[in-house]
XYZ file of C-alpha atoms in Angstrom:
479
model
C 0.000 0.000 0.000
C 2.760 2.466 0.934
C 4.721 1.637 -2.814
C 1.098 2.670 -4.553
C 0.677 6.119 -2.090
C 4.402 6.841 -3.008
C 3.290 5.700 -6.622
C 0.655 8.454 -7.350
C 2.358 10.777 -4.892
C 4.775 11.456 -7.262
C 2.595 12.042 -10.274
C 2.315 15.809 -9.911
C 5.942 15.846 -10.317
C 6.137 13.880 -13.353
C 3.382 16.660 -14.533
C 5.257 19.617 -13.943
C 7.207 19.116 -17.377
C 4.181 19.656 -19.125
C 2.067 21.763 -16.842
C 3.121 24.789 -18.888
C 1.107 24.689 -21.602
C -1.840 24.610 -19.120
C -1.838 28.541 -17.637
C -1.095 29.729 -14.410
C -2.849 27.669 -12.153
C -1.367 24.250 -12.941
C 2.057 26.392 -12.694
C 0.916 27.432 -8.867
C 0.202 24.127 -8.477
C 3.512 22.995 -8.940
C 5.331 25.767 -7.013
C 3.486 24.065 -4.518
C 4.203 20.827 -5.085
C 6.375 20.016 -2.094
C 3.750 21.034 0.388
C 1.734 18.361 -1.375
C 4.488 15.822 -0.959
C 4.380 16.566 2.932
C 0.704 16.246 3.288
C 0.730 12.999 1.372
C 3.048 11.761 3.890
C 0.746 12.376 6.409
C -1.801 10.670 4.258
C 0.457 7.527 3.823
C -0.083 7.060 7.967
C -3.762 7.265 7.591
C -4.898 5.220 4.579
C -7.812 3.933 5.898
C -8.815 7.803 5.769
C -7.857 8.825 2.707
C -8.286 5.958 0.186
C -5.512 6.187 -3.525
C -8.060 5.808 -5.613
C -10.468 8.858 -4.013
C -6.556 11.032 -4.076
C -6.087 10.412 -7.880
C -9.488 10.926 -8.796
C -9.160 14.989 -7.117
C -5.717 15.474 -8.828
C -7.326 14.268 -12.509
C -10.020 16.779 -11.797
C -8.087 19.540 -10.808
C -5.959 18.750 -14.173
C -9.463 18.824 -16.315
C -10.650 21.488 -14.786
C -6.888 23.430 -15.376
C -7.498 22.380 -19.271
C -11.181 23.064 -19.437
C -10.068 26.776 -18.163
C -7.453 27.547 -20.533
C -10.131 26.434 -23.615
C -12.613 28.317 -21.819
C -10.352 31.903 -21.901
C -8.995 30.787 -25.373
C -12.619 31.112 -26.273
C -13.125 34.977 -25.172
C -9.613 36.135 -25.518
C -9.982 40.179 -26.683
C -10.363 40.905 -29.884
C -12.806 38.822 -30.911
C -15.190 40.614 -33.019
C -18.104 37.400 -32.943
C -21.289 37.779 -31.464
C -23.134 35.631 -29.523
C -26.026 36.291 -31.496
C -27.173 37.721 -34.252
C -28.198 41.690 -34.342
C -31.911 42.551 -35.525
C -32.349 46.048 -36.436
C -36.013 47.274 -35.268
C -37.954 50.390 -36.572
C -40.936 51.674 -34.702
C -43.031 54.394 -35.920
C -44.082 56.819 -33.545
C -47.171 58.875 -33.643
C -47.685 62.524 -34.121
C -49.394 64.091 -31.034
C -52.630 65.825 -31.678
C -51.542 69.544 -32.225
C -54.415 71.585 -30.524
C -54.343 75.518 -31.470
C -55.189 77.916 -27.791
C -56.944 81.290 -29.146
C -54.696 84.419 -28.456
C -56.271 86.530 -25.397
C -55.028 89.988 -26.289
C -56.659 91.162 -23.106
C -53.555 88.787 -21.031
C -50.461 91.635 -20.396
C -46.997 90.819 -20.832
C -44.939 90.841 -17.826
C -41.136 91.331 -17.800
C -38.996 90.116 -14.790
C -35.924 92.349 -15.525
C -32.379 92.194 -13.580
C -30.991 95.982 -13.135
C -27.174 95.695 -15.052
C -24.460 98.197 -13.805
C -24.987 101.723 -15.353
C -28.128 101.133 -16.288
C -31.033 103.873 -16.385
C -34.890 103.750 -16.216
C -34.574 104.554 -20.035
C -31.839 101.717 -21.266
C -34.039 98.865 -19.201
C -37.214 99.661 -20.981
C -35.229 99.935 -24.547
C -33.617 96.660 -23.877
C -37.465 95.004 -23.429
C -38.443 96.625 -26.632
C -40.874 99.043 -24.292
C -41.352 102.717 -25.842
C -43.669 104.363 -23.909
C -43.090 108.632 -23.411
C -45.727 109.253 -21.273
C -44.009 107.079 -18.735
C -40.920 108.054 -19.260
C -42.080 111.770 -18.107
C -44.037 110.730 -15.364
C -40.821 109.279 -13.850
C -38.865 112.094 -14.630
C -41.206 114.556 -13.398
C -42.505 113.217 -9.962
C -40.251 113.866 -7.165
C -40.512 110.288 -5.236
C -40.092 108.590 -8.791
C -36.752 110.626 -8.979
C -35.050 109.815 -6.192
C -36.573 105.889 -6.495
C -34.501 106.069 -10.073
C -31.328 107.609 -8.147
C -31.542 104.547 -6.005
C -31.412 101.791 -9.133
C -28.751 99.384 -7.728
C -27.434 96.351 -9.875
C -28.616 93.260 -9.441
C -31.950 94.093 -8.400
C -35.246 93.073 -9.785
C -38.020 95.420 -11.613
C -40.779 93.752 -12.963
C -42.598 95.853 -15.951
C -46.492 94.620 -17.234
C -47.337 95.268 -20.679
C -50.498 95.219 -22.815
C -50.773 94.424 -26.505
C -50.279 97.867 -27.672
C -46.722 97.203 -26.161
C -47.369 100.552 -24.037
C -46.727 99.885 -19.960
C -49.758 99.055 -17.934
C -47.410 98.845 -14.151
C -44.230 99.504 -13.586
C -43.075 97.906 -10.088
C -39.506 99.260 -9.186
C -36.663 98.104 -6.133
C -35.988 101.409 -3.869
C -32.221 101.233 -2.796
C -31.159 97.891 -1.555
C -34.722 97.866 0.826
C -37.261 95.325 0.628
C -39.666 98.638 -0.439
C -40.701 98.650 -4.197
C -42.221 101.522 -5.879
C -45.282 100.821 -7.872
C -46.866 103.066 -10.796
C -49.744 102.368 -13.123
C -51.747 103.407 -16.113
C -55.596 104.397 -15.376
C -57.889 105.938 -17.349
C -57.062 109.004 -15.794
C -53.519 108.309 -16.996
C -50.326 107.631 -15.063
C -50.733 107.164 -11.406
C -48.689 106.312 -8.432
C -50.074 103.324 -6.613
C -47.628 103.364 -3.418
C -45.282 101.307 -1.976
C -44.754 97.680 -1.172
C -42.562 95.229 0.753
C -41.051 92.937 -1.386
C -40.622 89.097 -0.944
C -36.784 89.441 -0.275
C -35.007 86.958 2.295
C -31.716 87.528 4.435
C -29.886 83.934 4.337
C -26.851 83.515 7.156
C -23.526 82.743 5.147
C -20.327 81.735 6.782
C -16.869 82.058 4.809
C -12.956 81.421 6.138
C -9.641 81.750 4.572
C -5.708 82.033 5.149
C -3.940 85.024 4.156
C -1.280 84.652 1.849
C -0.549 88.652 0.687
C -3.407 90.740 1.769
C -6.588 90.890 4.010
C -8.439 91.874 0.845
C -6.645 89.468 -1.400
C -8.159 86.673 0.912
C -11.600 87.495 1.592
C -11.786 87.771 -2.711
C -10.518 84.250 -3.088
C -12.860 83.125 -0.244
C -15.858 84.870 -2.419
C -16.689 87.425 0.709
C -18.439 91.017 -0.519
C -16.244 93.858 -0.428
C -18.920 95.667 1.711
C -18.206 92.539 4.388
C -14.448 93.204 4.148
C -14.810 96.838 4.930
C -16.633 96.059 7.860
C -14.340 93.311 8.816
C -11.391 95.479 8.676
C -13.135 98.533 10.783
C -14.521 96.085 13.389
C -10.740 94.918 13.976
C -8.846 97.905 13.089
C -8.317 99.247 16.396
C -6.782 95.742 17.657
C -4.717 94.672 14.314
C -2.187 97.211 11.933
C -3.831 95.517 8.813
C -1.025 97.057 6.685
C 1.944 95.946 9.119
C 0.814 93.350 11.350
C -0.893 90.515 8.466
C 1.954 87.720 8.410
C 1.104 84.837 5.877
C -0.332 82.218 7.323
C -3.145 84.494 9.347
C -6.562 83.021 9.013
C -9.951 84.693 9.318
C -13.695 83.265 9.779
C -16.739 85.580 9.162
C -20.318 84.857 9.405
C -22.660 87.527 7.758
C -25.730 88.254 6.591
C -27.103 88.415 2.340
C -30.204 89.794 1.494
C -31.495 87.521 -1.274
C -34.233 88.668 -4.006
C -35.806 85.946 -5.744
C -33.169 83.818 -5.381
C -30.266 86.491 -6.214
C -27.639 88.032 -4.276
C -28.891 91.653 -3.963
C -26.297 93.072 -0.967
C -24.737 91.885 2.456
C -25.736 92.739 5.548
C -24.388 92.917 9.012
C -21.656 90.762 10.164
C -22.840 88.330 12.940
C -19.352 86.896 13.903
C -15.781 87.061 12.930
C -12.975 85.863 13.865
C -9.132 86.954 13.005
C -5.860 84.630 14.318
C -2.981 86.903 13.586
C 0.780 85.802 14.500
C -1.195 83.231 16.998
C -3.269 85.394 18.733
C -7.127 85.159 18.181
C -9.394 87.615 18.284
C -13.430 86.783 18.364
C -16.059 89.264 18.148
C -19.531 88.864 17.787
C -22.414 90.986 17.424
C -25.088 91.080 20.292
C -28.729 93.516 20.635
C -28.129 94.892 23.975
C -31.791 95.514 26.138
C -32.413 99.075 25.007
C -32.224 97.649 21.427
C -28.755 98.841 20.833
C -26.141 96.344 18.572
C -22.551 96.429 19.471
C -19.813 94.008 18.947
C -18.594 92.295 22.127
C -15.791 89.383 23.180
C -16.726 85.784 24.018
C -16.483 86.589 27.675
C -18.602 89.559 27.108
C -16.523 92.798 27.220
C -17.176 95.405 24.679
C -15.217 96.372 21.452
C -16.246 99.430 20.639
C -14.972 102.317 22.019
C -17.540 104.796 23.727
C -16.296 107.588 21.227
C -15.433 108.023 17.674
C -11.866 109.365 17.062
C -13.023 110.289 13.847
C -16.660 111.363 12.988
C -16.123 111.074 8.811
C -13.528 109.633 6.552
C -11.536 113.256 6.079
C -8.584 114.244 3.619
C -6.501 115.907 6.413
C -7.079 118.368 9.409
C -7.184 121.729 8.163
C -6.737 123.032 11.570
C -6.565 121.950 15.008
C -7.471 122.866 18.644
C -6.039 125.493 20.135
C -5.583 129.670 19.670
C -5.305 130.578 15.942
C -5.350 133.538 13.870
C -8.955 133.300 12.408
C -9.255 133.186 8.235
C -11.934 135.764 7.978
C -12.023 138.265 10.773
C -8.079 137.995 10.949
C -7.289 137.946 14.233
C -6.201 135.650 17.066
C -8.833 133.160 18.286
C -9.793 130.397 20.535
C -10.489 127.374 18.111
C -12.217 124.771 20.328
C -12.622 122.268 17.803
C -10.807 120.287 14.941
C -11.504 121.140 11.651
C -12.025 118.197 9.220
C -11.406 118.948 5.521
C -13.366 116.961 3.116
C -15.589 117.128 -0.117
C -19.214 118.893 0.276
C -21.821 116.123 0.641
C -19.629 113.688 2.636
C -21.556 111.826 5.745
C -20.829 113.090 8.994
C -21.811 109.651 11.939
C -22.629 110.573 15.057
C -18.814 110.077 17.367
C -21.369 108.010 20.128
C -24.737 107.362 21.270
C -27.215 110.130 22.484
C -29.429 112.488 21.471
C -30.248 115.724 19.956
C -29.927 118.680 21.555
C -29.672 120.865 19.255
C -30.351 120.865 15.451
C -30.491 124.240 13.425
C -28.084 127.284 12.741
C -25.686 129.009 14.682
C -24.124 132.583 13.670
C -20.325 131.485 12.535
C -21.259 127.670 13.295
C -23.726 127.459 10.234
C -25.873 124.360 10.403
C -24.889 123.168 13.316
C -25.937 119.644 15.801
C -25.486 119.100 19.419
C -25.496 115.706 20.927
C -25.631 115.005 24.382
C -23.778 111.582 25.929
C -23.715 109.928 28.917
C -21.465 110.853 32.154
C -22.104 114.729 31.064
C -20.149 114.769 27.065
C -21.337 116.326 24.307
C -20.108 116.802 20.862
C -20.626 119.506 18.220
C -21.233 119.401 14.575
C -20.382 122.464 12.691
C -20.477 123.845 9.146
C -22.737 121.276 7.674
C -24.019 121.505 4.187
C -27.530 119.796 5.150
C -28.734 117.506 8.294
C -29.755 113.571 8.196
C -33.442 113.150 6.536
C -35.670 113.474 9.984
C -33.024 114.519 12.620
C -35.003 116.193 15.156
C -34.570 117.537 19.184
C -34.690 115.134 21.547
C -33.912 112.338 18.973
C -31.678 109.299 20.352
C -29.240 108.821 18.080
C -26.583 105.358 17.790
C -22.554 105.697 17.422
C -21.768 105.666 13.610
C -25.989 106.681 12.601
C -25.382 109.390 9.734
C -26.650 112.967 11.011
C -25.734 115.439 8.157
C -23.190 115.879 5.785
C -20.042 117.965 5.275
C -20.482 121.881 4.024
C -19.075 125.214 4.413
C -22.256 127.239 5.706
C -21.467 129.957 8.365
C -17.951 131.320 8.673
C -16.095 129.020 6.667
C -13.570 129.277 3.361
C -14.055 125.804 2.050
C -15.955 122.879 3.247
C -15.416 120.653 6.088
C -16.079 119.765 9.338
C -15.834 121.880 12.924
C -16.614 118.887 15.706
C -16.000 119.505 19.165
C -15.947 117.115 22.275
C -17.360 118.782 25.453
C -17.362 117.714 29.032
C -19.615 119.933 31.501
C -19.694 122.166 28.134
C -15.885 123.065 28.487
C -14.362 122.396 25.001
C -11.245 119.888 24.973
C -9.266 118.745 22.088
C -10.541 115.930 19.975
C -7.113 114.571 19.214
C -5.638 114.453 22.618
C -8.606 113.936 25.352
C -8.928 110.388 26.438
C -12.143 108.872 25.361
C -14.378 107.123 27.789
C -14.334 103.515 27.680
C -17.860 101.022 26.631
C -20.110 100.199 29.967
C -19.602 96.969 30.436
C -22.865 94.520 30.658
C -24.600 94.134 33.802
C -24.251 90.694 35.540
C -28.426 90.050 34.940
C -27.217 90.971 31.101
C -24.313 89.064 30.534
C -26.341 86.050 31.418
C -28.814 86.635 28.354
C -25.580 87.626 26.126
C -24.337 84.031 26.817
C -27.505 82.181 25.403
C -27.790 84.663 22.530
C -24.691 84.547 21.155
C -23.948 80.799 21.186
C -24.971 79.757 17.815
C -22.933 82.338 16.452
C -20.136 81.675 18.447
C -20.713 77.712 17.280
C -20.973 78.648 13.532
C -17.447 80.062 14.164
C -16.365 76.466 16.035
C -18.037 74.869 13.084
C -15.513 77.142 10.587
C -12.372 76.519 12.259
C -13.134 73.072 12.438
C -10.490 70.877 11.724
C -10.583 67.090 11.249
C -7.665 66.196 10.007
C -5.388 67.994 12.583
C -7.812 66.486 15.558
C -7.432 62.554 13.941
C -3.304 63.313 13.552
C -3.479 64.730 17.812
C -5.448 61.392 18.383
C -2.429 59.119 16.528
């Protein structure tokens, strides 16, 4: 019994001459020949187990099946352009659908839902719908509210025009500014005719953008797609913490999240920045913006402490100081004077903001002051607004008035040779010099407040987490 085992165990190595021709599985059969050889040993001990004849009749199927394989690929080896069957081509005809003919209504209007392009006019919309309608055209141009609505034509907005078959306007339905209000005319029998003013269906969406500088603040913010009206808020909100000309290092990073006012599904303008955050050289700086109880929004740390100062440096965005605080020989009466203020030179019609919160003592004209405006502030301040070319629509006495809120605009009424801006700061109504007094700082929140600023600023303050979140960095900590 032991000669047959030894017999047929050496049969796989009398096939490994020829095993070539059968692929690569009879040739990983043989590299593993001597692995075979062992178990058959094994076998040898146990033959009332493992019977020769059951042993010969696995290795002749594993050779079959070894030769039935390499027919089998022979038979779809690439290239092979046969089919397995035979193509049919099939043509179905397809019926004509039943063409039914509606009856023009000429009584239905045309309506026109027209984006506003840059530099466009009232005129250059309607000529690009094909509209020519004059008496229109001098309504608009004649009515004082439809004047200053087509002053306020911003890009991007929607107007929506209604037609009638003559191709002459029936309603005209126009955006004012970058409000939700739209201004609405139409044609009556008794010709054209203001209907009023609407709220439109526009929706403010919360967006959230990050990004690493690499040359510039603004550079960034571009490349992360954030509005340039966004970035010039970012940049004043951290100005008086960060030198963004000499302090931005490559590498910085900044998160913002910020509102977009959305008209029918376009982009229309930003609006106020909720949170933001700024890591320059290391150092992080949060801010986010909170409505404090009298209805007042400031910007305020994580741990609550405020970021504004209490006063404006700075009232306007000025091209120099034309002259400062102190005794001066005066430009018309030539002589020497007290000047209690600083003068402010800048171009007629530019905004003059309110330096901090109050309200209006005084609006009206003073002798050399021209159009002047007196706030009064907390902890007995005051500030003065001289020269002024014309006041904020509505400013009246005893109005409160917010830090930054626009109140007139620069002129040169009352004894002035060119236009610009007189402010004073007083305390107990002594004058002191803008430039060198030192400003009172924010009140800081109330410990019943600060409670209340916690819960309303979390999901802010977790839409910034959410930014800065970094998975990759946490899984390498973890290794």
């Amino acid at each position: 019994m032991r000669e047959r085992l030894a017999d047929i165990h050496q049969k796989p190595s009398r096939l490994c001459g020829n095993v070539q021709t059968f692929g690569r599985i009879v040739q990983i059969f043989c590299q593993r020949d001597h692995m075979q050889t062992e178990k058959a040993e094994i076998l040898a001990e146990r033959p009332g187990k493992y019977s020769p004849v059951r042993r010969y009749s696995v290795l002749s199927a594993l050779v079959a099946t070894t030769l039935l394989g390499a027919v089998v690929a022979t038979a779809v080896a690439p290239g092979d352009n046969q089919m397995p069957f035979e193509p049919e081509l099939v043509i179905e005809r397809l019926g004509i659908p039943e063409m039914v003919t509606v009856e023009h209504d000429s009584a239905l209007p045309y309506v026109f839902d027209e984006r506003i392009q840059p530099g466009d006019t009232i005129q250059t919309i309607l000529r690009r719908l094909g509209i020519s309608d004059a008496e229109v055209i001098a309504f608009l141009m004649s009515d004082e509210d439809a004047r200053n609505v087509l002053r306020q034509l911003r890009a991007g907005r929607s107007l929506v025009a209604t037609t009638n078959a003559e191709g002459l306007l029936s309603s005209l339905n126009l955006p004012v500014g970058r409000g939700a209000e739209r201004f609405i005319i139409e044609r009556t029998p008794n010709g054209i005719e203001k209907v009023g003013e609407s709220v439109a269906a526009v929706d403010t969406l919360v967006e959230m953008r990050s990004g690493t500088i690499t040359h510039s603040l603004y550079g960034a913010t571009d490349a992360a797609g954030v509005p340039e009206s966004v970035a010039n808020r970012f940049a004043q909100i951290f100005g008086t913490q960060i030198d963004f000309t000499r302090d931005l290092r490559e590498g910085d990073r900044f998160s913002v999240v910020y509102e977009t006012v959305y008209d029918q599904g376009v982009p229309v303008s930003a609006g106020r920045i909720l949170a933001a955050e700024f890591v320059n050289q290391g150092q992080t700086h949060t801010v986010v913006l909170y409505r404090e109880a009298d209805g007042n929004e400031a910007y305020y740390t994580p741990d609550g402490r405020g970021l504004n100062q209490a006063f404006l440096r700075y009232p306007l965005e000025f091209t120099r100081i034309s002259s400062s605080f102190g005794r001066r020989m005066h430009p018309i009466h030539r002589n020497w004077r007290s000047h209690n203020g600083t003068d402010f030179a800048a171009p007629t019609g530019t905004p003059i903001m309110a330096s901090s919160d109050g309200r209006v003592s005084f609006v009206g004209s003073q002798r050399g002051y021209g159009n002047t405006v007196i706030l009064q502030h907390r902890d007995n301040y005051s500030t003065l607004y001289a020269h002024m070319n014309g006041f904020a629509k509505g400013l009246s006495n005893g109005q409160r008035i917010r830090q930054g809120q626009i109140i007139g605009y620069v002129g040169m009424t009352g004894w002035a040779t060119g236009p610009h801006l007189h402010y004073e700061i007083r305390i107990n109504n002594v004058p002191h010099d803008p430039m060198k007094i030192a400003l009172p700082q924010v009140q800081p929140l109330s410990k019943d407040e600060i409670g209340r600023f916690k819960v309303d600023t979390a999901p802010m303050l977790d839409r910034l987490a959410l930014l800065n979140y970094q998975p990759l960095a946490v899984a390498r900590l973890q290794d």
